[in-house]
Amino acid sequence: MNNKRQASGVGAVLASQLAVVLLGVAGIWLLNISLPAAKIGWVLASIFGVVLAVITFAIFFLVYRCGGRFAQTLLTDLQRVWGLFTGYSWLKIIGVAALAGIGEELLFRGFAQTWLNNYVAVGWAILISSIIFALLHYLSYAYFICAVLMSIAFGVGYYLSGSLLMVIVWHGVYDLIALAVIVKYRHFIVGNTVRH
């Protein structure tokens, strides 16, 4: 029964991420959104994406490890998420991270930010799409703040580079690292205080 529940949970997570990919592509296609020309090539975009993902995770790692009320709220949020991903294989972790990076960046940067920028200044386009991103990831006030800030970073990166690939890699690799830690190495974040 537990394996059936886990299999259906994995299927639901993967299906929801695939739906986000399709929603992003559909929005770009239906509204005939013209994506900006990338200012960097795909190799540099990929390298920058990986480096930025590692830096972003390092920042969040320090926040989690420094303690305090804000960090404790984030750890409580993570503990709620752990159950959803417990037992995921490396292949499932990679699949979820890849689909999240692709889908969410197509939807929030490729579609929402680019479309909004036709009607408002780029700063507002980044902020509005980031607030929507954070609301859809809402677990708590602390998690909302982190999601807004991370989404703003993705939005600024996209605006400066013009590279959707860079933010897809950034987001996907960050999610891969974060999920790997949550599922396989959670003691790195919370020490020995986690109860299994």
XYZ file of C-alpha atoms in Angstrom:
196
model
C 0.000 0.000 0.000
C 2.815 2.382 0.893
C 4.485 1.726 -2.484
C 1.183 2.395 -4.266
C 0.754 5.674 -2.389
C 4.334 6.692 -3.187
C 3.925 5.754 -6.876
C 0.728 7.796 -7.139
C 2.457 10.710 -5.344
C 5.383 10.605 -7.774
C 2.960 10.449 -10.682
C 1.012 13.432 -9.379
C 4.159 15.518 -8.875
C 5.518 14.656 -12.329
C 2.111 15.222 -13.965
C 1.722 18.622 -12.289
C 5.207 19.686 -13.404
C 4.500 18.497 -16.950
C 1.253 20.495 -16.881
C 3.263 23.620 -15.941
C 5.576 22.982 -18.921
C 2.561 22.705 -21.249
C 0.918 25.787 -19.726
C 4.076 27.849 -20.270
C 4.461 26.677 -23.872
C 0.751 27.235 -24.555
C 0.857 30.774 -23.133
C 3.883 31.705 -25.221
C 2.371 30.154 -28.348
C -1.235 31.367 -27.951
C -0.267 34.955 -27.167
C 2.473 34.888 -29.804
C 5.047 36.088 -27.293
C 8.395 36.905 -28.807
C 11.163 35.865 -26.441
C 14.186 38.169 -26.275
C 17.368 37.185 -28.064
C 19.843 35.621 -25.659
C 22.892 37.776 -24.994
C 24.984 34.705 -24.159
C 25.455 31.381 -25.909
C 24.082 28.085 -24.649
C 27.401 26.903 -23.186
C 27.908 30.072 -21.150
C 24.218 30.069 -20.196
C 24.550 26.516 -18.895
C 27.723 27.290 -16.948
C 26.236 30.454 -15.428
C 23.059 28.542 -14.570
C 24.977 25.855 -12.676
C 27.206 28.374 -10.858
C 24.219 30.540 -9.872
C 22.340 27.458 -8.631
C 25.242 26.476 -6.375
C 25.553 30.046 -5.053
C 21.794 30.241 -4.435
C 21.790 26.950 -2.556
C 24.802 28.069 -0.494
C 22.914 31.219 0.538
C 19.847 29.215 1.601
C 22.075 26.669 3.344
C 23.583 29.463 5.440
C 20.126 30.797 6.261
C 19.002 27.328 7.417
C 22.152 26.718 9.465
C 22.290 30.157 11.107
C 19.145 29.450 13.062
C 16.751 32.034 14.318
C 13.002 32.204 14.045
C 12.977 32.768 10.267
C 15.170 29.708 9.660
C 13.080 27.612 12.049
C 9.928 28.485 10.099
C 11.665 27.440 6.875
C 12.789 24.159 8.460
C 9.228 23.472 9.582
C 8.094 24.043 5.998
C 10.768 21.660 4.720
C 9.674 18.979 7.154
C 6.172 19.180 5.667
C 7.675 18.758 2.183
C 9.967 15.847 3.161
C 7.037 13.436 3.370
C 6.095 14.136 -0.224
C 9.548 13.249 -1.546
C 10.619 10.539 0.906
C 11.979 7.508 -0.890
C 12.425 9.198 -4.270
C 15.142 7.584 -6.371
C 17.801 9.716 -8.038
C 15.949 9.351 -11.353
C 12.730 10.710 -9.834
C 14.586 13.584 -8.158
C 16.248 14.504 -11.463
C 12.921 14.253 -13.311
C 11.074 16.509 -10.886
C 13.912 19.066 -10.792
C 14.239 19.161 -14.585
C 10.507 19.530 -15.193
C 10.227 22.215 -12.483
C 13.101 24.203 -13.965
C 11.784 23.942 -17.504
C 8.100 24.424 -16.752
C 8.255 27.153 -14.143
C 10.747 29.222 -16.109
C 8.758 28.860 -19.327
C 5.650 29.952 -17.421
C 6.993 32.696 -15.143
C 9.874 34.130 -17.156
C 9.192 33.146 -20.772
C 5.467 33.781 -20.591
C 4.446 35.946 -17.598
C 7.443 38.262 -17.267
C 7.835 38.747 -21.025
C 4.095 39.320 -21.539
C 3.812 41.706 -18.567
C 6.804 43.666 -19.827
C 4.687 44.616 -22.860
C 2.400 46.565 -20.505
C 4.544 47.622 -17.535
C 8.186 48.445 -16.844
C 10.510 45.474 -16.506
C 10.863 45.964 -12.735
C 7.113 45.651 -12.297
C 6.981 42.674 -14.672
C 9.629 40.901 -12.592
C 7.923 41.789 -9.299
C 4.402 40.793 -10.385
C 5.508 37.474 -11.902
C 7.606 36.814 -8.766
C 4.681 37.431 -6.424
C 2.517 35.043 -8.458
C 5.364 32.488 -8.406
C 5.661 32.806 -4.622
C 1.903 32.582 -4.040
C 1.832 29.304 -5.973
C 4.690 28.017 -3.773
C 3.209 29.338 -0.512
C 3.934 27.285 2.607
C 4.414 30.106 5.120
C 5.272 33.784 5.256
C 9.002 32.942 5.503
C 8.842 30.557 2.544
C 6.861 33.156 0.565
C 9.604 35.758 1.134
C 12.294 33.303 0.013
C 10.282 32.346 -3.073
C 9.737 36.014 -4.020
C 13.435 36.799 -3.633
C 14.503 33.741 -5.589
C 12.014 34.498 -8.356
C 13.215 38.108 -8.521
C 16.767 36.793 -8.916
C 15.605 34.528 -11.761
C 13.742 37.447 -13.337
C 16.709 39.807 -13.163
C 18.987 37.076 -14.514
C 16.598 36.500 -17.399
C 16.319 40.217 -18.123
C 20.085 40.800 -18.069
C 21.039 37.713 -20.085
C 18.003 37.332 -22.323
C 18.628 33.628 -21.836
C 15.696 31.465 -20.877
C 18.112 28.522 -20.918
C 20.246 30.117 -18.189
C 17.330 30.503 -15.781
C 16.002 27.032 -16.641
C 19.392 25.526 -15.768
C 19.698 27.751 -12.672
C 16.258 26.771 -11.399
C 16.539 23.101 -12.341
C 19.996 22.596 -10.839
C 18.990 24.469 -7.673
C 15.927 22.224 -7.327
C 18.097 19.162 -7.974
C 20.511 20.133 -5.195
C 17.691 21.085 -2.814
C 15.700 17.893 -3.466
C 18.817 15.749 -3.137
C 19.530 17.313 0.243
C 15.900 17.045 1.369
C 15.564 13.412 0.294
C 19.044 11.955 0.719
C 21.082 14.258 2.979
C 18.704 16.274 5.138
C 21.079 16.075 8.119
C 23.274 18.618 6.279
C 20.609 21.246 6.856
C 19.156 20.331 10.222
C 22.006 18.420 11.854
C 20.946 15.505 14.017
C 17.697 17.061 15.206
C 15.458 15.548 12.516
C 13.190 12.742 13.646
C 12.535 10.124 10.958
